[in-house]
Amino acid sequence: MSPSSRKFVRNLSSERRREAIAGYLFILPNLMGFLLFVLGPVIAALVLGFVEWDMRSSGEFVGLANYRKLAFEDEYFWKYVLNTLFLMLGIPIGMAGSLLLALVLNQKIRGRVFFRTIYFLPTMCAGVAIYFLWLWLLDADFGLVNQLLVHLRLPRIGWLTTVRWAKPSLILMGLWTGVGGFNMILYLAALQNVPKHLYEAAEIDGAGRWRKFWAVTWPYLTPTTFFISIMSIIGGLQGGFEMAYIMTKGGPLGSTTTINYYLFKNIYDYARFGYAASIAWVLFLMVFVFTLLNWRLGGRLVSYD
Amino acid sequence: MKKCKSLLGLVVPLIAVLLSGCGKESTTEEHEKLWVTAYATTIYDPVRRELYAEFENTQPDVKIDYLPNQYGEYYNKLTLQLASGKAPDVVFTENIFLPRHARAGDFISLDPFIQADKDFRLSDFHDVGLKMYQFEGEQYAMPGNLAVFVMFYNKDIFDAEDIAPPDETWDWDKLLEVSKKLTKRDSEGNVTRFAISPSRHYSIFMMQNGAKVYNDDYAKCIIDNEAAKEAIQFYAELADKHNVTPNLSQLKSYQTVDLFQNGKCAMLITGRWSILGYRNIKDFEWDVAPLPHGKKRATLLASHGWAVSKTCKNPKLAWEFVKYITGPAGARRVVDMGDCNPALNTLDDYFINEATAKWPKEKNDNQVYVDSLAYAYTDPFLHPWVPIAEIEDKFVEKMEEYREGEKTLDVALREFQDMMNKLIDERRPKAPLSTSKD
């Protein structure tokens, strides 16, 4: 224990001291888990980023060479960063969709519990099952989507096999899964916190539907929107791995390879352990900077009361 | 008092659990375990388990410790096991991975066992199979089978167009000539039937034109040569200029369809393992022919093999197992499954005659596979310390740039060669390879 906690414990009565020690013991397993499985590997990855090691005999200390290569010499890496950012375009669309659904399902329409359930169902399915489902739906020859197109006398589209359609297909799949999921629940909860009397006051002042939404509802939604946007951006920057691994293996000509999947390829296909670790840390720095920016700039737009 | 009881209640079961764990260890000390690893398929695994049981019968007090792995995960897991120093004793591997494993010292050289073993004759194996698992003159694994690339063709299409089926006299010009006749187009000019659907086309055409990728000691990439350019250009023209085989954008749309199986292409160059799927074809008659030749006769060879890892505590026992599973007993079972050529030349007759009792149509075909071995080689792109995945990714990317018209072939090939040379220098291992002769 640190000197301050020791002093803390010593200054307590014996009853409280026993409680304090018990408290420390209770969090000890969690703390050990964190140190062993989170902090330890993170520090190891930091060290690995300065080494080039192919997981065989000995690695070689190369200083900042991995980072320099990543920044200036790896033409693929920046392409994959753009891929990741493109796939994140689904975030604002998904948020708008979830908000729209929440607005609709917040009203006293018939069957709203039923609708809330079915919209939430995709979130409850195991991710891998959804990826396989869409892999077969989007199959260029036998998939149901293309069969529908053929039925409508339209040309078939290689959804996951052409460079032009691979990323949009993944965004659409993400929207199907995400809209109506946790974001909708969060928005529903926020909507139910809006005081009803404000709506009445607005109506008395002659506000129309749009004005009511903008002036009354939206301020109460800003904390939720802020939260969702930060979490989605953090997740989006790190994401795209399962889709690439299960559905496209990095995609036609690397068009669905994200930073995360590129990291995986560097470990298992290219045997560049040190380089992969440096990618991980660059990704961390990106997430850190984006979150910081989001916090500073977005924080100003949030109204709390 | 209350506290003591509850403490006892916690401690006693804990001690009991720990003791019971210790107890189990001692009863398994009687058997020596041989840890074998491989990736499992529904066809191979039952056969393998029979072989393991037979091997255990020949060796008292030995138990084979085997857990099947899924194909996708197998090599990832093996990488980690070898890196951690706790790897299985006997490892199933493929020829494309052997140079890197051998150079890194993952497998032990089998030469001392081969030389000490009086009943074992290396000459029973096809030389080309042995060579795939040799590195710097030492044998690092034994081949379990041989998968040679041949030409599958759709007999019905050839009969309908009244063209003689392919044979060993065909050269590149004849291939192009026949392909142009076999390609069918509809009224708008879209291709409805391709003539040929090759795979590993760059490697095969380059080998047939005598082009080399690396120099003899793998220290330099020398792919920027005229022979390689001619070969790549020949394939590129087949695809892009004459479109007798899918070009880049068509490949992206047809990736999920097996063109040959759907009758949408007349000829297919692929390895013998494809036959497992094609035996189910009912819509048309197909047959097998040797590949056409370029300036040289050459075809591609792939295979799986068994090696002994560096962490094995009892290499002599592991060698006995490798000998058994790649020897007549094991290899015969593999042939019975109807998969690839045997690596043992003593089983060639069996392969041609008796194993085809189940598939009488293929009796003549099997002679083609055996004959093709005479000019079969391993993939020229393999390198002892640069992973093949990295090489292939970069080569395909450069070739796409050339074929999409972004760069000329000269520029694209030179850029690839420069990239390869940089990779070769960057990734050269620092430690020299220690051999059994040291």
XYZ file of C-alpha atoms in Angstrom:
743
model
C 0.000 0.000 0.000
C 1.097 3.555 -0.548
C 2.247 5.675 2.394
C -0.925 7.764 2.253
C -3.194 4.702 2.416
C -1.111 3.210 5.200
C -1.509 6.452 7.137
C -5.195 6.347 6.297
C -5.573 2.858 7.644
C -3.457 3.474 10.737
C -5.530 6.505 11.660
C -8.789 4.574 11.608
C -10.351 2.771 14.489
C -9.668 -0.987 14.463
C -13.190 -1.728 13.198
C -12.833 0.648 10.287
C -9.310 -0.593 9.652
C -10.541 -4.136 9.238
C -13.144 -2.878 6.817
C -10.566 -0.965 4.846
C -8.281 -3.989 4.608
C -11.219 -6.136 3.574
C -12.005 -3.553 0.914
C -8.475 -3.695 -0.455
C -8.569 -7.484 -0.469
C -11.840 -7.486 -2.376
C -10.498 -5.321 -5.154
C -7.212 -7.211 -5.207
C -8.346 -9.884 -7.745
C -9.676 -7.224 -10.099
C -6.501 -5.203 -9.656
C -4.298 -8.242 -10.295
C -6.335 -9.017 -13.401
C -5.906 -5.480 -14.634
C -2.156 -5.456 -14.001
C -1.584 -8.896 -15.541
C -3.913 -8.755 -18.495
C -4.234 -5.091 -19.347
C -1.426 -2.914 -18.017
C 1.276 -5.542 -18.480
C 0.523 -6.218 -22.153
C 0.120 -2.486 -22.828
C 3.626 -1.816 -21.495
C 4.927 -4.855 -23.382
C 3.393 -3.489 -26.575
C 5.076 -0.157 -25.936
C 8.456 -1.861 -25.675
C 7.729 -4.071 -28.686
C 7.060 -0.960 -30.763
C 10.764 -0.113 -30.558
C 11.889 -3.572 -31.587
C 11.756 -5.577 -34.799
C 10.997 -9.176 -33.945
C 9.705 -11.972 -36.131
C 8.772 -14.132 -33.142
C 11.711 -16.455 -33.681
C 15.125 -16.154 -32.124
C 16.099 -12.652 -31.125
C 14.594 -9.294 -31.842
C 16.583 -6.235 -32.711
C 16.228 -2.850 -31.094
C 15.460 -0.367 -33.828
C 14.394 2.710 -31.914
C 11.866 4.812 -33.771
C 12.350 3.004 -37.094
C 8.923 1.326 -36.934
C 7.170 4.617 -36.322
C 9.140 6.350 -39.044
C 8.255 3.602 -41.486
C 4.604 3.814 -40.501
C 4.476 7.567 -40.963
C 6.520 8.022 -44.128
C 7.240 4.792 -45.937
C 4.183 2.580 -45.652
C 1.859 3.522 -48.483
C -0.654 0.902 -47.401
C -1.096 2.187 -43.851
C -2.578 5.539 -44.826
C -4.898 3.813 -47.287
C -6.146 1.662 -44.434
C -6.575 4.750 -42.232
C -8.807 6.216 -44.937
C -10.712 2.921 -45.069
C -11.301 3.121 -41.350
C -12.469 6.719 -41.555
C -14.776 5.893 -44.479
C -16.360 3.061 -42.524
C -16.949 5.534 -39.680
C -19.273 7.523 -41.948
C -21.947 5.156 -40.747
C -21.757 6.655 -37.258
C -23.638 9.922 -37.855
C -26.152 8.156 -40.084
C -26.695 5.518 -37.416
C -27.103 8.114 -34.698
C -29.667 10.036 -36.738
C -31.530 6.806 -37.453
C -31.531 5.789 -33.806
C -32.770 9.214 -32.798
C -35.548 9.107 -35.364
C -36.643 5.670 -34.198
C -36.533 6.804 -30.587
C -38.665 9.840 -31.373
C -41.251 7.690 -33.118
C -41.283 4.939 -30.517
C -41.514 7.421 -27.668
C -45.006 8.320 -28.675
C -48.042 6.442 -27.504
C -48.573 4.482 -30.721
C -50.000 1.005 -30.741
C -47.518 -1.829 -30.577
C -44.600 0.381 -29.587
C -43.271 -2.227 -27.168
C -43.362 -4.770 -29.982
C -41.484 -2.443 -32.309
C -38.901 -1.515 -29.716
C -38.244 -5.232 -29.236
C -37.817 -6.126 -32.869
C -35.591 -3.149 -33.545
C -33.387 -4.173 -30.646
C -33.148 -7.831 -31.697
C -30.092 -7.535 -34.018
C -28.092 -6.139 -31.124
C -28.809 -9.270 -29.144
C -27.545 -11.614 -31.837
C -23.986 -12.827 -31.683
C -21.872 -10.679 -33.979
C -20.363 -13.592 -35.869
C -23.790 -14.973 -36.732
C -24.763 -11.609 -38.209
C -21.592 -11.481 -40.312
C -22.247 -14.906 -41.753
C -25.883 -13.991 -42.369
C -24.865 -10.946 -44.388
C -22.055 -12.819 -46.100
C -24.660 -15.109 -47.599
C -27.261 -12.399 -48.213
C -24.732 -10.361 -50.178
C -23.265 -13.276 -52.097
C -22.845 -12.163 -55.694
C -24.387 -15.266 -57.241
C -26.756 -16.871 -54.779
C -27.416 -14.098 -52.300
C -30.998 -13.011 -51.750
C -30.198 -9.366 -52.402
C -28.890 -10.094 -55.886
C -31.730 -12.485 -56.566
C -34.109 -9.625 -55.812
C -32.194 -7.378 -58.194
C -32.365 -9.997 -60.923
C -36.081 -10.341 -60.329
C -36.438 -6.581 -60.829
C -34.441 -6.860 -64.083
C -31.532 -4.950 -62.583
C -27.872 -5.974 -63.018
C -26.291 -7.993 -60.268
C -23.857 -6.219 -57.992
C -20.745 -7.743 -56.461
C -21.446 -6.326 -53.018
C -18.434 -7.668 -51.225
C -16.296 -8.458 -54.236
C -16.037 -5.113 -55.997
C -13.974 -2.241 -54.684
C -16.780 0.243 -55.243
C -19.402 -1.558 -53.180
C -17.440 -3.340 -50.465
C -17.239 -0.505 -47.940
C -20.786 0.805 -48.542
C -22.058 -2.767 -48.023
C -20.311 -2.947 -44.673
C -21.723 0.452 -43.668
C -25.244 -0.700 -44.583
C -24.776 -3.880 -42.592
C -23.575 -1.856 -39.631
C -26.633 0.362 -39.864
C -28.960 -2.652 -39.936
C -27.334 -3.954 -36.809
C -26.860 -0.677 -34.989
C -29.946 1.427 -35.635
C -32.481 0.463 -33.006
C -29.841 -0.875 -30.678
C -28.265 0.608 -27.595
C -28.214 4.107 -29.045
C -31.965 4.018 -29.474
C -32.392 2.888 -25.864
C -30.191 5.746 -24.662
C -32.164 8.253 -26.669
C -35.461 6.813 -25.423
C -34.279 7.203 -21.848
C -33.203 10.798 -22.502
C -36.498 11.602 -24.229
C -38.479 10.378 -21.278
C -36.658 12.822 -19.052
C -37.882 15.851 -20.927
C -40.442 17.646 -18.704
C -43.848 17.568 -20.340
C -44.790 21.030 -19.155
C -42.112 22.520 -21.423
C -43.918 21.165 -24.462
C -47.142 22.714 -23.287
C -45.399 26.024 -22.697
C -43.935 25.859 -26.183
C -47.330 25.172 -27.728
C -48.822 28.121 -25.910
C -46.057 30.242 -27.381
C -47.095 29.006 -30.814
C -44.194 26.647 -31.572
C -44.572 24.190 -34.450
C -43.306 20.606 -34.464
C -39.825 21.385 -35.687
C -39.399 24.329 -33.343
C -40.579 22.216 -30.410
C -37.983 19.603 -31.224
C -35.166 22.040 -31.663
C -35.893 24.259 -28.668
C -37.240 21.759 -26.129
C -36.170 18.210 -26.997
C -32.735 18.678 -28.500
C -31.060 20.374 -25.483
C -32.057 17.388 -23.355
C -30.539 15.056 -25.930
C -27.173 16.763 -26.176
C -25.517 14.898 -23.260
C -26.614 11.581 -24.754
C -25.466 12.588 -28.231
C -22.145 13.667 -26.821
C -21.688 10.351 -25.051
C -22.721 8.284 -28.060
C -20.480 10.200 -30.433
C -17.398 9.767 -28.267
C -18.013 6.067 -27.710
C -18.800 5.467 -31.368
C -15.674 7.239 -32.560
C -13.485 5.309 -30.147
C -15.114 2.077 -31.269
C -15.069 3.010 -34.927
C -11.371 3.786 -35.029
C -10.573 0.407 -33.516
C -13.155 -1.523 -35.446
C -13.639 -3.329 -38.692
C -11.692 -6.393 -37.667
C -14.447 -8.996 -37.435
C -16.023 -7.885 -40.676
C -12.737 -8.041 -42.532
C -11.734 -11.361 -40.995
C -15.013 -13.179 -41.518
C -16.480 -11.580 -44.612
C -13.862 -10.118 -46.898
C -10.405 -11.057 -45.571
C -9.380 -7.448 -46.047
C -11.507 -6.935 -49.053
C -11.099 -6.712 -52.769
C -7.682 -5.144 -53.174
C -7.412 -4.142 -49.541
C -10.446 -1.885 -49.648
C -11.984 -3.211 -46.441
C -8.747 -3.510 -44.479
C -8.923 -1.307 -41.423
C -6.081 -0.328 -39.091
C -7.074 -3.145 -36.752
C -7.070 -5.793 -39.484
C -3.758 -4.524 -40.827
C -2.342 -5.010 -37.356
C -3.577 -8.600 -37.337
C -2.080 -9.254 -40.771
C 1.260 -7.946 -39.598
C 1.336 -10.417 -36.759
C 0.172 -13.585 -38.449
C 0.781 -13.174 -42.157
C 3.868 -11.003 -42.176
C 5.411 -11.986 -38.821
C 6.276 -8.404 -37.911
C 5.512 -8.339 -34.229
C 7.293 -5.078 -33.485
C 5.687 -3.263 -36.387
C 2.250 -4.457 -35.289
C 2.864 -3.106 -31.784
C 3.797 0.280 -33.212
C 0.554 0.301 -35.230
C -1.319 -0.419 -31.992
C 0.273 2.563 -30.282
C -0.341 4.880 -33.236
C -3.982 3.778 -33.133
C -4.067 4.579 -29.436
C -2.660 8.044 -30.096
C -5.290 8.615 -32.792
C -8.101 7.586 -30.463
C -6.639 9.796 -27.743
C -6.417 12.862 -29.978
C -9.876 12.375 -31.496
C -11.433 11.922 -28.061
C -9.666 14.968 -26.704
C -10.862 17.099 -29.628
C -14.362 15.692 -29.327
C -14.382 16.408 -25.609
C -13.181 19.982 -25.904
C -15.234 21.012 -28.932
C -18.294 18.906 -28.299
C -18.374 19.651 -24.622
C -19.181 23.228 -25.386
C -22.305 22.240 -27.296
C -23.745 20.182 -24.488
C -26.255 21.814 -22.208
C -26.698 20.442 -18.737
C -29.395 21.509 -16.341
C -14.944 -19.575 16.827
C -17.372 -18.679 14.070
C -14.576 -17.126 12.046
C -12.375 -20.247 12.399
C -15.171 -22.477 11.121
C -15.830 -20.349 8.056
C -12.098 -20.123 7.334
C -11.801 -23.891 7.627
C -14.751 -24.202 5.312
C -12.827 -22.231 2.702
C -9.371 -23.708 3.143
C -10.172 -27.411 3.330
C -11.892 -27.704 -0.069
C -9.105 -25.630 -1.616
C -6.440 -28.016 -0.344
C -8.513 -30.982 -1.478
C -8.772 -29.603 -4.993
C -5.031 -28.952 -5.189
C -4.191 -32.429 -3.934
C -6.552 -34.107 -6.356
C -4.856 -32.286 -9.205
C -1.479 -33.630 -8.070
C -2.903 -37.124 -7.884
C -3.896 -37.181 -11.538
C -0.379 -36.305 -12.709
C 1.226 -39.401 -11.280
C -1.059 -41.920 -12.998
C -0.176 -40.665 -16.506
C 3.578 -40.923 -15.971
C 3.527 -44.523 -17.238
C 2.826 -43.488 -20.820
C 5.206 -41.474 -22.934
C 3.292 -38.859 -24.800
C 3.949 -37.770 -28.320
C 2.310 -34.445 -29.047
C 1.120 -34.306 -32.639
C -0.594 -31.358 -34.262
C -2.322 -30.903 -37.599
C -5.336 -29.197 -39.046
C -8.344 -31.386 -39.372
C -10.675 -32.032 -42.246
C -13.716 -34.266 -42.089
C -12.108 -36.615 -44.630
C -8.620 -36.843 -43.182
C -9.289 -37.008 -39.470
C -10.918 -40.457 -39.167
C -8.088 -41.890 -41.272
C -5.498 -40.177 -39.107
C -6.982 -41.532 -35.910
C -6.779 -45.076 -37.296
C -3.131 -44.474 -38.126
C -2.427 -43.121 -34.641
C -4.002 -46.223 -33.093
C -1.904 -48.488 -35.314
C 1.250 -46.600 -34.407
C 0.479 -46.893 -30.719
C 0.158 -50.652 -31.196
C 3.665 -50.850 -32.604
C 5.138 -48.799 -29.775
C 4.414 -49.965 -26.227
C 3.755 -47.285 -23.651
C 3.380 -44.499 -26.138
C 0.248 -42.421 -26.440
C -0.384 -39.906 -29.162
C -1.658 -36.594 -27.857
C -3.635 -35.064 -30.723
C -6.203 -32.312 -30.824
C -7.544 -31.275 -34.226
C -7.297 -27.634 -35.228
C -9.315 -25.624 -37.663
C -7.538 -24.702 -40.875
C -7.696 -20.924 -40.440
C -6.426 -20.982 -36.883
C -3.875 -23.756 -37.224
C -0.979 -21.768 -38.615
C -1.640 -18.766 -36.372
C -1.569 -21.033 -33.345
C 1.561 -22.799 -34.562
C 3.374 -19.473 -34.939
C 2.649 -18.636 -31.323
C 3.523 -22.097 -30.080
C 6.887 -22.017 -31.824
C 7.570 -18.505 -30.543
C 6.721 -19.451 -26.975
C 9.078 -22.427 -26.972
C 6.335 -24.903 -26.077
C 5.505 -26.407 -29.433
C 4.144 -29.824 -30.341
C 6.597 -32.633 -31.057
C 5.381 -33.558 -34.528
C 4.092 -30.810 -36.782
C 1.988 -31.067 -39.916
C 3.231 -28.501 -42.389
C 3.029 -27.582 -46.063
C 5.769 -27.021 -48.557
C 5.057 -23.295 -48.826
C 6.054 -22.802 -45.197
C 9.055 -25.103 -45.076
C 11.854 -22.711 -46.140
C 10.982 -20.196 -43.416
C 10.588 -22.833 -40.733
C 13.857 -24.472 -41.701
C 15.805 -21.217 -41.790
C 14.402 -20.132 -38.441
C 15.388 -23.413 -36.845
C 11.835 -24.417 -35.946
C 12.319 -27.977 -37.197
C 15.225 -30.296 -36.551
C 17.150 -31.829 -39.387
C 16.099 -35.429 -39.983
C 19.406 -36.377 -41.648
C 20.992 -38.050 -38.575
C 17.936 -40.330 -38.241
C 17.754 -41.059 -41.949
C 21.406 -42.050 -42.054
C 21.238 -44.145 -38.878
C 18.115 -46.015 -39.922
C 19.095 -49.178 -41.769
C 15.601 -50.178 -42.970
C 14.745 -46.796 -44.338
C 15.328 -46.053 -48.016
C 15.160 -42.446 -49.051
C 15.002 -43.548 -52.676
C 11.501 -44.905 -52.091
C 10.293 -41.318 -52.180
C 9.873 -39.179 -55.259
C 12.889 -36.927 -55.472
C 10.805 -33.852 -56.196
C 8.816 -34.420 -52.990
C 11.954 -34.751 -50.892
C 13.487 -31.651 -52.421
C 10.521 -29.502 -51.347
C 11.337 -30.244 -47.739
C 15.084 -29.793 -47.966
C 16.927 -26.670 -47.041
C 20.626 -26.126 -47.602
C 21.089 -29.790 -48.261
C 19.360 -31.164 -45.171
C 15.987 -32.885 -44.913
C 13.671 -31.047 -42.546
C 10.384 -32.895 -43.113
C 9.029 -35.923 -44.935
C 6.372 -35.506 -47.629
C 2.952 -37.013 -46.949
C 1.489 -36.533 -50.406
C 2.049 -34.651 -53.656
C -0.502 -32.392 -55.308
C 0.489 -31.644 -58.867
C -1.151 -29.029 -61.107
C -2.765 -30.358 -64.267
C -5.335 -29.197 -66.790
C -8.926 -30.217 -66.113
C -11.108 -29.823 -69.176
C -14.778 -30.076 -70.047
C -15.054 -32.936 -72.557
C -18.558 -31.955 -73.626
C -17.484 -28.470 -74.685
C -14.547 -29.804 -76.691
C -16.787 -32.359 -78.409
C -19.425 -29.741 -79.164
C -16.861 -27.406 -80.737
C -15.181 -30.326 -82.507
C -11.747 -29.492 -81.148
C -9.217 -32.100 -80.121
C -8.746 -32.165 -76.355
C -5.503 -30.781 -74.860
C -2.442 -32.992 -74.765
C 1.251 -32.676 -74.047
C 2.041 -31.277 -77.500
C 0.241 -28.017 -76.809
C 2.393 -24.940 -76.475
C 1.491 -21.359 -75.635
C 0.489 -20.447 -79.192
C -1.793 -23.467 -79.468
C -3.293 -22.623 -76.061
C -4.133 -19.110 -77.232
C -5.483 -20.339 -80.566
C -7.822 -22.898 -79.028
C -8.832 -20.518 -76.248
C -9.993 -17.935 -78.757
C -12.200 -20.566 -80.416
C -13.636 -21.758 -77.128
C -14.620 -18.365 -75.739
C -18.285 -17.638 -76.329
C -19.749 -14.179 -76.283
C -23.325 -12.937 -76.368
C -24.783 -10.307 -78.681
C -23.488 -7.436 -76.562
C -19.944 -8.792 -76.506
C -20.022 -9.968 -72.894
C -18.297 -13.258 -72.314
C -20.726 -16.055 -71.462
C -18.151 -18.828 -71.470
C -14.455 -18.489 -70.825
C -11.881 -20.779 -72.367
C -9.610 -21.140 -69.394
C -9.531 -20.346 -65.717
C -6.030 -20.716 -64.403
C -4.784 -20.261 -60.869
C -1.219 -19.504 -59.758
C -0.875 -18.361 -63.329
C 2.079 -16.055 -62.768
C 4.149 -18.806 -61.184
C 3.282 -21.423 -63.789
C 3.867 -19.310 -66.880
C 7.056 -17.868 -65.434
C 8.433 -21.329 -64.726
C 7.496 -22.478 -68.227
C 9.416 -19.557 -69.670
C 12.473 -20.292 -67.581
C 12.175 -17.120 -65.503
C 13.778 -17.039 -62.097
C 12.616 -14.968 -59.160
C 15.635 -15.152 -56.855
C 19.290 -15.960 -57.313
C 20.674 -19.220 -55.999
C 21.322 -18.178 -52.414
C 18.086 -16.154 -52.104
C 20.046 -13.022 -51.333
C 18.660 -11.046 -54.238
C 15.441 -10.834 -56.177
C 16.159 -10.954 -59.912
C 12.620 -11.030 -61.236
C 13.169 -7.993 -63.446
C 14.223 -10.069 -66.443
C 12.924 -10.597 -69.970
C 11.705 -14.154 -69.399
C 9.513 -13.048 -66.503
C 8.145 -10.121 -68.478
C 7.225 -12.349 -71.413
C 5.424 -14.782 -69.131
C 3.497 -12.096 -67.264
C 2.611 -10.402 -70.517
C 1.328 -13.671 -72.001
C -1.052 -14.150 -69.116
C -2.057 -10.490 -69.082
C -2.914 -10.678 -72.784
C -4.973 -13.828 -72.246
C -6.989 -11.939 -69.656
C -7.060 -8.335 -70.781
C -6.469 -8.298 -74.524
C -8.156 -11.506 -75.701
C -10.320 -11.979 -72.598
C -10.306 -15.753 -72.920
C -9.875 -15.839 -69.162
C -11.492 -13.443 -66.681
C -9.824 -10.053 -66.480
C -9.456 -8.101 -63.254
C -12.965 -6.702 -62.979
C -14.553 -9.986 -64.061
C -12.489 -11.865 -61.486
C -13.937 -9.641 -58.815
C -17.472 -10.565 -59.828
C -16.856 -14.258 -60.395
C -14.758 -14.861 -57.332
C -17.388 -16.858 -55.556
C -18.352 -19.047 -58.468
C -16.414 -22.034 -59.565
C -16.529 -21.313 -63.295
C -15.456 -24.801 -64.290
C -18.011 -26.547 -62.139
C -20.806 -24.463 -63.625
C -19.729 -25.174 -67.174
C -18.784 -21.538 -67.667
C -15.206 -22.313 -68.629
C -13.732 -25.060 -70.753
C -10.339 -25.555 -69.130
C -9.043 -25.160 -65.628
C -5.470 -25.347 -64.361
C -5.491 -26.376 -60.757
C -4.083 -28.899 -58.327
C -5.169 -32.481 -57.955
C -7.041 -31.761 -54.721
C -9.846 -30.128 -56.705
C -10.853 -33.558 -57.830
C -12.602 -34.130 -54.538
C -15.193 -31.567 -55.553
C -15.319 -32.378 -59.225
C -16.182 -36.028 -58.674
C -19.668 -34.799 -57.834
C -20.152 -33.090 -61.185
C -23.093 -34.647 -62.981
C -23.786 -32.085 -65.695
C -20.882 -32.813 -67.981
C -17.988 -35.172 -68.639
C -14.569 -33.918 -67.685
C -11.076 -35.259 -68.074
C -7.500 -34.426 -67.221
C -4.543 -33.518 -69.417
C -0.952 -32.448 -68.848
C -0.276 -28.721 -68.948
C 0.827 -27.106 -72.183
C 4.488 -26.246 -72.285
C 6.299 -22.992 -72.907
C 10.005 -22.884 -73.616
C 10.267 -25.476 -70.859
C 7.943 -28.074 -69.490
C 6.966 -27.110 -65.963
C 4.100 -27.421 -63.553
C 3.532 -26.469 -59.967
C 3.717 -28.847 -57.064
C 2.258 -28.500 -53.595
C 2.163 -30.941 -50.759
C 1.864 -31.491 -47.067
C 4.549 -33.038 -44.914
C 5.423 -33.950 -41.353
C 8.287 -32.425 -39.390
C 9.784 -32.724 -35.919
C 9.945 -29.484 -33.957
C 12.965 -28.192 -32.088
C 11.241 -28.533 -28.689
C 10.685 -32.284 -29.021
C 12.158 -34.164 -26.041
C 12.294 -37.535 -27.761
C 13.240 -36.927 -31.391
C 13.919 -40.607 -32.013
C 10.296 -41.484 -31.171
C 9.049 -38.546 -33.230
C 11.109 -39.798 -36.185
C 9.509 -43.247 -35.851
C 6.105 -41.602 -36.033
C 7.007 -39.471 -39.059
C 8.451 -42.557 -40.732
C 5.248 -44.476 -40.056
C 2.773 -41.875 -41.210
C 4.672 -41.033 -44.402
C 5.671 -44.638 -44.988
C 3.705 -47.275 -46.902
C 1.090 -47.792 -44.186
C 0.198 -44.139 -43.845
C 0.628 -43.157 -47.470
C -1.543 -46.012 -48.715
C -4.435 -44.770 -46.596
C -4.025 -41.268 -48.035
C -4.175 -42.682 -51.556
C -7.279 -44.702 -50.658
C -9.022 -41.506 -49.729
C -8.745 -40.525 -53.369
C -6.836 -37.351 -52.672
C -3.423 -36.540 -54.074
C -0.490 -38.459 -55.559
C 1.545 -40.532 -53.149
C 4.961 -39.189 -52.261
C 6.304 -42.756 -52.350
C 7.207 -43.885 -55.837
C 6.664 -47.467 -54.665
C 2.969 -46.664 -54.421
C 2.613 -45.152 -57.888
C 1.291 -48.374 -59.415
C -1.156 -48.775 -56.585
C -2.262 -45.197 -57.154
C -2.823 -45.751 -60.859
C -4.487 -49.158 -60.688
C -6.042 -50.257 -57.469
C -7.034 -47.005 -55.785
C -9.018 -46.040 -58.873
C -11.217 -49.128 -58.503
C -13.617 -46.751 -56.794
C -13.386 -44.215 -59.593
C -12.880 -46.213 -62.784
C -13.026 -43.149 -65.005
C -9.815 -41.860 -63.532
C -7.547 -44.796 -64.288
C -5.975 -43.090 -67.255
C -5.958 -39.723 -65.533
C -3.802 -40.960 -62.715
C -1.054 -41.742 -65.172
C -1.101 -38.056 -66.124
C -0.536 -37.031 -62.520
C 2.379 -39.387 -62.083
C 3.952 -38.384 -65.398
C 3.634 -34.695 -64.569
C 5.817 -35.212 -61.531
C 8.809 -35.432 -63.839
C 8.639 -31.709 -64.443
C 6.963 -30.421 -61.305
C 8.581 -27.746 -59.176
C 7.764 -25.867 -56.041
C 6.513 -22.282 -56.206
C 9.380 -20.032 -57.361
C 8.195 -17.176 -55.144
C 8.938 -19.020 -51.890
C 11.686 -17.434 -49.838
C 13.489 -18.717 -46.720
C 12.883 -15.720 -44.549
C 10.292 -13.408 -46.106
C 6.758 -14.699 -45.453
C 5.015 -15.841 -48.634
C 1.889 -13.887 -47.659
C 3.817 -10.632 -47.756
C 5.471 -11.473 -51.078
C 2.202 -12.439 -52.719
C 0.324 -9.385 -51.458
C 2.954 -7.033 -52.815
C 3.329 -8.860 -56.139
C -0.401 -8.986 -56.786
C -0.702 -5.285 -55.942
C 2.042 -4.347 -58.418
C 0.598 -6.561 -61.140
C -2.810 -4.973 -60.633
C -1.226 -1.546 -61.093
C 0.273 -2.745 -64.367
C -2.900 -4.371 -65.623
C -5.135 -1.444 -64.704
C -2.877 0.654 -66.895
C -1.345 2.755 -64.125
C 2.204 1.626 -64.805
C 4.054 -0.167 -67.556
C 5.198 -3.715 -66.872
C 8.831 -2.588 -66.827
C 8.165 -0.045 -64.088
C 5.871 -2.284 -62.037
C 8.265 -5.231 -62.124
C 11.259 -3.089 -61.266
C 9.396 -1.554 -58.334
C 8.475 -4.995 -57.095
C 12.079 -6.142 -57.408
C 13.298 -3.130 -55.424
C 10.670 -3.731 -52.743
C 11.650 -7.408 -52.531
C 15.327 -6.638 -52.218
C 14.593 -4.207 -49.418
C 12.467 -6.820 -47.659
C 15.154 -9.478 -48.092
C 17.753 -7.253 -46.456
C 15.436 -5.988 -43.729
C 14.198 -9.373 -42.640
C 17.369 -11.394 -42.928
C 17.718 -13.263 -39.613
C 20.714 -12.305 -37.520
C 21.500 -15.772 -36.213
C 23.125 -18.183 -38.667
C 21.424 -21.483 -39.231
C 22.887 -24.205 -37.061
C 22.844 -27.531 -38.865
C 23.234 -31.056 -37.661
C 26.684 -31.059 -39.227
C 27.976 -28.428 -36.764
